PDB file of C-alpha atoms in Angstrom:
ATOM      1  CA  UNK A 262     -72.432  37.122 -64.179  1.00 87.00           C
ATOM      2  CA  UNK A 263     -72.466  36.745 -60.302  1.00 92.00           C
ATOM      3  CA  UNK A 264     -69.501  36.735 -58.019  1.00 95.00           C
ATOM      4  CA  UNK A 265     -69.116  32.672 -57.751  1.00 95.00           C
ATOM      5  CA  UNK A 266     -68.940  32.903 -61.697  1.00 95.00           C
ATOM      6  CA  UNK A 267     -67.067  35.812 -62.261  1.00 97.00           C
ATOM      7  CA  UNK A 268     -64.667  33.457 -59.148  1.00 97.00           C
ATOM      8  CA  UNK A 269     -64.879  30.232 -60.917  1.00 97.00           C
ATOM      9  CA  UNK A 270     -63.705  31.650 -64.625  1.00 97.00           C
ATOM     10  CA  UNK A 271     -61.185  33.857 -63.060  1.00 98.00           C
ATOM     11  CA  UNK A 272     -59.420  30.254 -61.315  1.00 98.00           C
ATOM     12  CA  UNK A 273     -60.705  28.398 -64.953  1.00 98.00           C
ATOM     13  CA  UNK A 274     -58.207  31.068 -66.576  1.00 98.00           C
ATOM     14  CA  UNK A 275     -55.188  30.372 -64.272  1.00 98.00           C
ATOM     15  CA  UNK A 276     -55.608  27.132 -64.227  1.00 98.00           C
ATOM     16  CA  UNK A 277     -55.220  27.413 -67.950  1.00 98.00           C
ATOM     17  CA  UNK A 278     -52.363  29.486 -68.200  1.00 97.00           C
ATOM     18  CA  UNK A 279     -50.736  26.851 -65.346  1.00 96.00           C
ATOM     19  CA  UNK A 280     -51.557  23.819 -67.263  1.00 97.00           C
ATOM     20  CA  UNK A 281     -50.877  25.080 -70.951  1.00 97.00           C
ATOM     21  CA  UNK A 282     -47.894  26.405 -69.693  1.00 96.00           C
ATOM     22  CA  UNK A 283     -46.788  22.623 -68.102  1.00 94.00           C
ATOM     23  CA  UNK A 284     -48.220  21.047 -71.797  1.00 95.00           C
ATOM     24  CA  UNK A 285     -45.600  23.374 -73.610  1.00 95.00           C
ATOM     25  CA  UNK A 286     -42.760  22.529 -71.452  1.00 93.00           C
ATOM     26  CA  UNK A 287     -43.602  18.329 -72.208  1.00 92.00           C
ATOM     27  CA  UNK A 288     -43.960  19.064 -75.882  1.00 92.00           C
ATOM     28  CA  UNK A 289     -41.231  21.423 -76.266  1.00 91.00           C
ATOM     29  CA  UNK A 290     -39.048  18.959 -73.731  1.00 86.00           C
ATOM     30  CA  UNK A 291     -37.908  22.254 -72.140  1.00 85.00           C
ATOM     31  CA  UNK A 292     -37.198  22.916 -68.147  1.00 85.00           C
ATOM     32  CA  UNK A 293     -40.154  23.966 -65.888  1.00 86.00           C
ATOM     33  CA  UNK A 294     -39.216  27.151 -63.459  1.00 86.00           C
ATOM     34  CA  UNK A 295     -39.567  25.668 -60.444  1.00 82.00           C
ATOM     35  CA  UNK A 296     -37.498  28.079 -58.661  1.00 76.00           C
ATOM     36  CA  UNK A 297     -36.038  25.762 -56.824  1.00 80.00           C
ATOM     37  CA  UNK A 298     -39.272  24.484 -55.247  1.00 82.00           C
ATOM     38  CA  UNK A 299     -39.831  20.389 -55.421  1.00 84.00           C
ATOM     39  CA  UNK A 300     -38.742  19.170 -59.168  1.00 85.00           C
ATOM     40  CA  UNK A 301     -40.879  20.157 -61.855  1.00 84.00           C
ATOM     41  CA  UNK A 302     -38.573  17.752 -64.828  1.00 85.00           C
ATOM     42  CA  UNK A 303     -38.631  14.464 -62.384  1.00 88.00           C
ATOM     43  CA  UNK A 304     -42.399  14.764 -62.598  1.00 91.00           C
ATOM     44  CA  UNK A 305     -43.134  15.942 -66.062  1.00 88.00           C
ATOM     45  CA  UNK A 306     -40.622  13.225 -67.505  1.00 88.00           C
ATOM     46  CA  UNK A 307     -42.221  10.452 -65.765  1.00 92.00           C
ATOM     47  CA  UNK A 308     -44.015   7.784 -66.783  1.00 94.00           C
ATOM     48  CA  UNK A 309     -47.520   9.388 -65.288  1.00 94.00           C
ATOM     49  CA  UNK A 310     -46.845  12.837 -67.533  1.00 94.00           C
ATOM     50  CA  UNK A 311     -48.827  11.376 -70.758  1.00 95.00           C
ATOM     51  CA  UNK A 312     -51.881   9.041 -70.807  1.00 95.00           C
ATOM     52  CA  UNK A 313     -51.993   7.322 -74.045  1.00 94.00           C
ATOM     53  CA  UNK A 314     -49.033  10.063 -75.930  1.00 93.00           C
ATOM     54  CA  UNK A 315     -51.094  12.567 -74.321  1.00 95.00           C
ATOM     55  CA  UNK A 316     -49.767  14.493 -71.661  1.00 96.00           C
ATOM     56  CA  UNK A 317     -51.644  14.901 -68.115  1.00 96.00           C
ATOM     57  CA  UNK A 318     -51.324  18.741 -68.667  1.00 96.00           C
ATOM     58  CA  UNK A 319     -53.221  18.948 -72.050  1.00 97.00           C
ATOM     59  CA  UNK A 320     -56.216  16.960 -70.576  1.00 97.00           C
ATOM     60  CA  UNK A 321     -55.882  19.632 -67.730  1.00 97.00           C
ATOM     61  CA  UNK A 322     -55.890  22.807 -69.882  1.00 98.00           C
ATOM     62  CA  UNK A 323     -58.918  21.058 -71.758  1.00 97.00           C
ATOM     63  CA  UNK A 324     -61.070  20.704 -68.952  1.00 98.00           C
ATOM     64  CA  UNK A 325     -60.070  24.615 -67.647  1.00 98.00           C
ATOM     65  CA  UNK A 326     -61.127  25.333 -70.875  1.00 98.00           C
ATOM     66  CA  UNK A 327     -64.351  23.879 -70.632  1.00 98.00           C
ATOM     67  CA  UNK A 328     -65.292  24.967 -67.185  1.00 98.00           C
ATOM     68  CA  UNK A 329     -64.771  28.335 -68.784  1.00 97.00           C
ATOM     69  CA  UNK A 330     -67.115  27.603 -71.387  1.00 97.00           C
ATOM     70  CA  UNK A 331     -69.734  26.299 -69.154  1.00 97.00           C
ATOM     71  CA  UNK A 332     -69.649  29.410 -66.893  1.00 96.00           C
ATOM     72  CA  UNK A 333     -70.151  31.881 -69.593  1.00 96.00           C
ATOM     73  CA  UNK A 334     -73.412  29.887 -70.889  1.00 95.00           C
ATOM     74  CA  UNK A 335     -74.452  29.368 -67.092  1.00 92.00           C
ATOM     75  CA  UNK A 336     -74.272  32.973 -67.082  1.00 92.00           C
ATOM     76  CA  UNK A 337     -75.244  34.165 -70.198  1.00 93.00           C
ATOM     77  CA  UNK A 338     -78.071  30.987 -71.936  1.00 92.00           C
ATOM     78  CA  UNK A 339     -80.807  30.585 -69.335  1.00 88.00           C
ATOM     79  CA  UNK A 340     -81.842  27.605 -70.646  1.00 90.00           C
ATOM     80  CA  UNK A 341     -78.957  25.699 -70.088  1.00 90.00           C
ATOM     81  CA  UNK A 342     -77.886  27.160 -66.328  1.00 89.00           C
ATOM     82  CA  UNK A 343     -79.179  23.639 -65.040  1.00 90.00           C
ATOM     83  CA  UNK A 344     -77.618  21.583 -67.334  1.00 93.00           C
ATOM     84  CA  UNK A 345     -73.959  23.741 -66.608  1.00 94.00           C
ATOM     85  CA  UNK A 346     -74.213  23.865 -63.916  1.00 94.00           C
ATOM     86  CA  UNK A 347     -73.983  20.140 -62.848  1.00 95.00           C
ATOM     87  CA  UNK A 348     -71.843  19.967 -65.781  1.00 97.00           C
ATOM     88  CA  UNK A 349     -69.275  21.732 -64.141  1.00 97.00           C
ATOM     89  CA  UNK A 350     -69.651  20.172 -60.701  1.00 97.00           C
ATOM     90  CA  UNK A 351     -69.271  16.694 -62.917  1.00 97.00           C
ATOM     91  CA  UNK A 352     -66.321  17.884 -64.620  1.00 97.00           C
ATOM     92  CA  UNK A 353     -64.762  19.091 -61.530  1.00 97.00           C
ATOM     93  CA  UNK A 354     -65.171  16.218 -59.534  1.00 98.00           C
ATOM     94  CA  UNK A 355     -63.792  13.902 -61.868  1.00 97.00           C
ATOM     95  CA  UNK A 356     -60.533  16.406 -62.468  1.00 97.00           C
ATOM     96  CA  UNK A 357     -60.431  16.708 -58.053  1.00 97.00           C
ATOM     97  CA  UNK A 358     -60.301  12.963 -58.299  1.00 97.00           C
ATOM     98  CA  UNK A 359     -57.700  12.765 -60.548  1.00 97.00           C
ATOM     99  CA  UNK A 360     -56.083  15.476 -59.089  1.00 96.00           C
ATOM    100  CA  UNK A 361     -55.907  13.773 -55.787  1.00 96.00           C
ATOM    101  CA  UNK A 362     -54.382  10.869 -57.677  1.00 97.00           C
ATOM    102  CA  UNK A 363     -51.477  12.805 -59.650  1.00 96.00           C
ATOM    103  CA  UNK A 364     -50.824  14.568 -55.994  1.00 96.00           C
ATOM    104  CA  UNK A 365     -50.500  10.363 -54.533  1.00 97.00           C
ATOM    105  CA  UNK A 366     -48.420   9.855 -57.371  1.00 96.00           C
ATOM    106  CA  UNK A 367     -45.758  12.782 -57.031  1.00 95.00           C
ATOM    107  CA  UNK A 368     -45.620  12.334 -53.129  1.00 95.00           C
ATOM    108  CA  UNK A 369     -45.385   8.234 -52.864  1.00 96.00           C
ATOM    109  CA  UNK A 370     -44.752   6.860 -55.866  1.00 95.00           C
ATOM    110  CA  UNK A 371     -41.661   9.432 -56.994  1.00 95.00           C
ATOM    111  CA  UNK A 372     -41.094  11.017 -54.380  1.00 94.00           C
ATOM    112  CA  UNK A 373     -41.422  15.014 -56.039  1.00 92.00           C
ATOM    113  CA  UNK A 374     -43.474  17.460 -56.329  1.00 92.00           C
ATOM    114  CA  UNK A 375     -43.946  19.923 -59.425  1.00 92.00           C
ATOM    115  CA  UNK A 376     -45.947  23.234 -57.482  1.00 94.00           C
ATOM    116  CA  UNK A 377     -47.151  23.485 -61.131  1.00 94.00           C
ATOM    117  CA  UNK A 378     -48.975  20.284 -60.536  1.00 94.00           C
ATOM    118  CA  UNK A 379     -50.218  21.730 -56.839  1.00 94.00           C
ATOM    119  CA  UNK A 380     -51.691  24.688 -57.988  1.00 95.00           C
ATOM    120  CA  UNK A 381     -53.483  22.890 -60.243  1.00 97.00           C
ATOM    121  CA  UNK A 382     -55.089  20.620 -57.947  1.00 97.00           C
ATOM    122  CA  UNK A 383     -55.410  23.454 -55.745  1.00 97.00           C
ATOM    123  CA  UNK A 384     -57.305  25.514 -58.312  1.00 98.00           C
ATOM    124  CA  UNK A 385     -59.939  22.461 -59.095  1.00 98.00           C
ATOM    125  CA  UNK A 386     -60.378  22.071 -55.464  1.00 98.00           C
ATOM    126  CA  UNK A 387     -61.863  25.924 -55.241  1.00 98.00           C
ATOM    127  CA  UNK A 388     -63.402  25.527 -58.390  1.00 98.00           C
ATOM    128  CA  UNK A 389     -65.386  21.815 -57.255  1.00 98.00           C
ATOM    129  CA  UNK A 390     -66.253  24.587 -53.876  1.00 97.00           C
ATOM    130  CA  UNK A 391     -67.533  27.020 -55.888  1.00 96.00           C
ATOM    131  CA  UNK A 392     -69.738  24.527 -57.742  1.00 96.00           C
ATOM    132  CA  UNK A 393     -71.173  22.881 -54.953  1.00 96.00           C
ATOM    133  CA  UNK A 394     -72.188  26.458 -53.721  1.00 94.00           C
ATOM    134  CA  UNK A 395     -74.125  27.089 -57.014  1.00 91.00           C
ATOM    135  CA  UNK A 396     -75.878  23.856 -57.084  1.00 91.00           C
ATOM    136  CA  UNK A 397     -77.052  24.559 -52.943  1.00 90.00           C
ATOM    137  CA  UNK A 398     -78.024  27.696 -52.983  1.00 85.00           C
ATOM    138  CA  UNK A 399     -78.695  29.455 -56.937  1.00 71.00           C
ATOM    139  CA  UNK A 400     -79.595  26.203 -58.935  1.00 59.00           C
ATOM    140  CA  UNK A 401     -83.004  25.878 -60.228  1.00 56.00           C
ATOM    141  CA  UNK A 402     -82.759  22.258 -58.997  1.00 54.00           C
ATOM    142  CA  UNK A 403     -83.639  23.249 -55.361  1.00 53.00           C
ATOM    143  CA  UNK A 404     -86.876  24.353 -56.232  1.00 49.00           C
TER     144      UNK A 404
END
């Protein structure tokens, strides 16, 4: 593994942690330690917590999960480096973008934040980096 994916499945991992962590609280119905920083309960109660039953964190610890998956067989199966590697810049896109969304959400719509919710969107952010990096300079696409 290089640097950039040893980097991108070390922030996979937190963001995992983070958003399992915010997916037990919403199933369990428990308080969030926010530490007094924004309101973690306001914006894991609300309406935007769940899509469908499911909540926003799950689909968020799913997609860490993933990215760590793709890394390790962008690293490890040759064959599929291509193919991971745009999977990953797909897959982080689409959670930046719905990132960006959730942070609209908790800043205009209720008026909270949940730094929970920040890191994650700050996590995917480096990750989408980190991807875009790959694909310019080490994919086999630039040849």
């Amino acid at each position: 593994m290089n640097r950039r994916q040893r980097a991108i499945g070390l922030l996979a991992a937190l963001g995992s942690i983070d958003a399992l962590y915010l997916t037990w609280i919403k199933i369990a119905g428990g308080k969030a330690a926010c530490a007094g920083v924004g309101d973690c309960e306001a914006v894991n109660a609300s309406a935007y917590s769940e899509i469908a039953g499911m909540p926003v964190a799950a689909l968020g610890a799913t997609m860490y999960l993933l990215i760590g998956v793709l890394i390790w067989l962008e690293a490890h199966r040759p064959a599929l480096t291509e193919w991971a590697q745009l999977a990953v810049f797909g897959l982080t896109l689409l959670g930046l973008v719905f990132s960006g969304w959730l942070t609209y959400v908790e800043i205009e719509i209720l008026r909270e934040i949940c730094p929970y919710c920040i890191v994650s969107a700050v996590l995917v952010g480096a990750i989408f980096l980190l991807s875009v990096i790959g694909l310019l300079h080490e994919s086999p696409l630039r040849d």
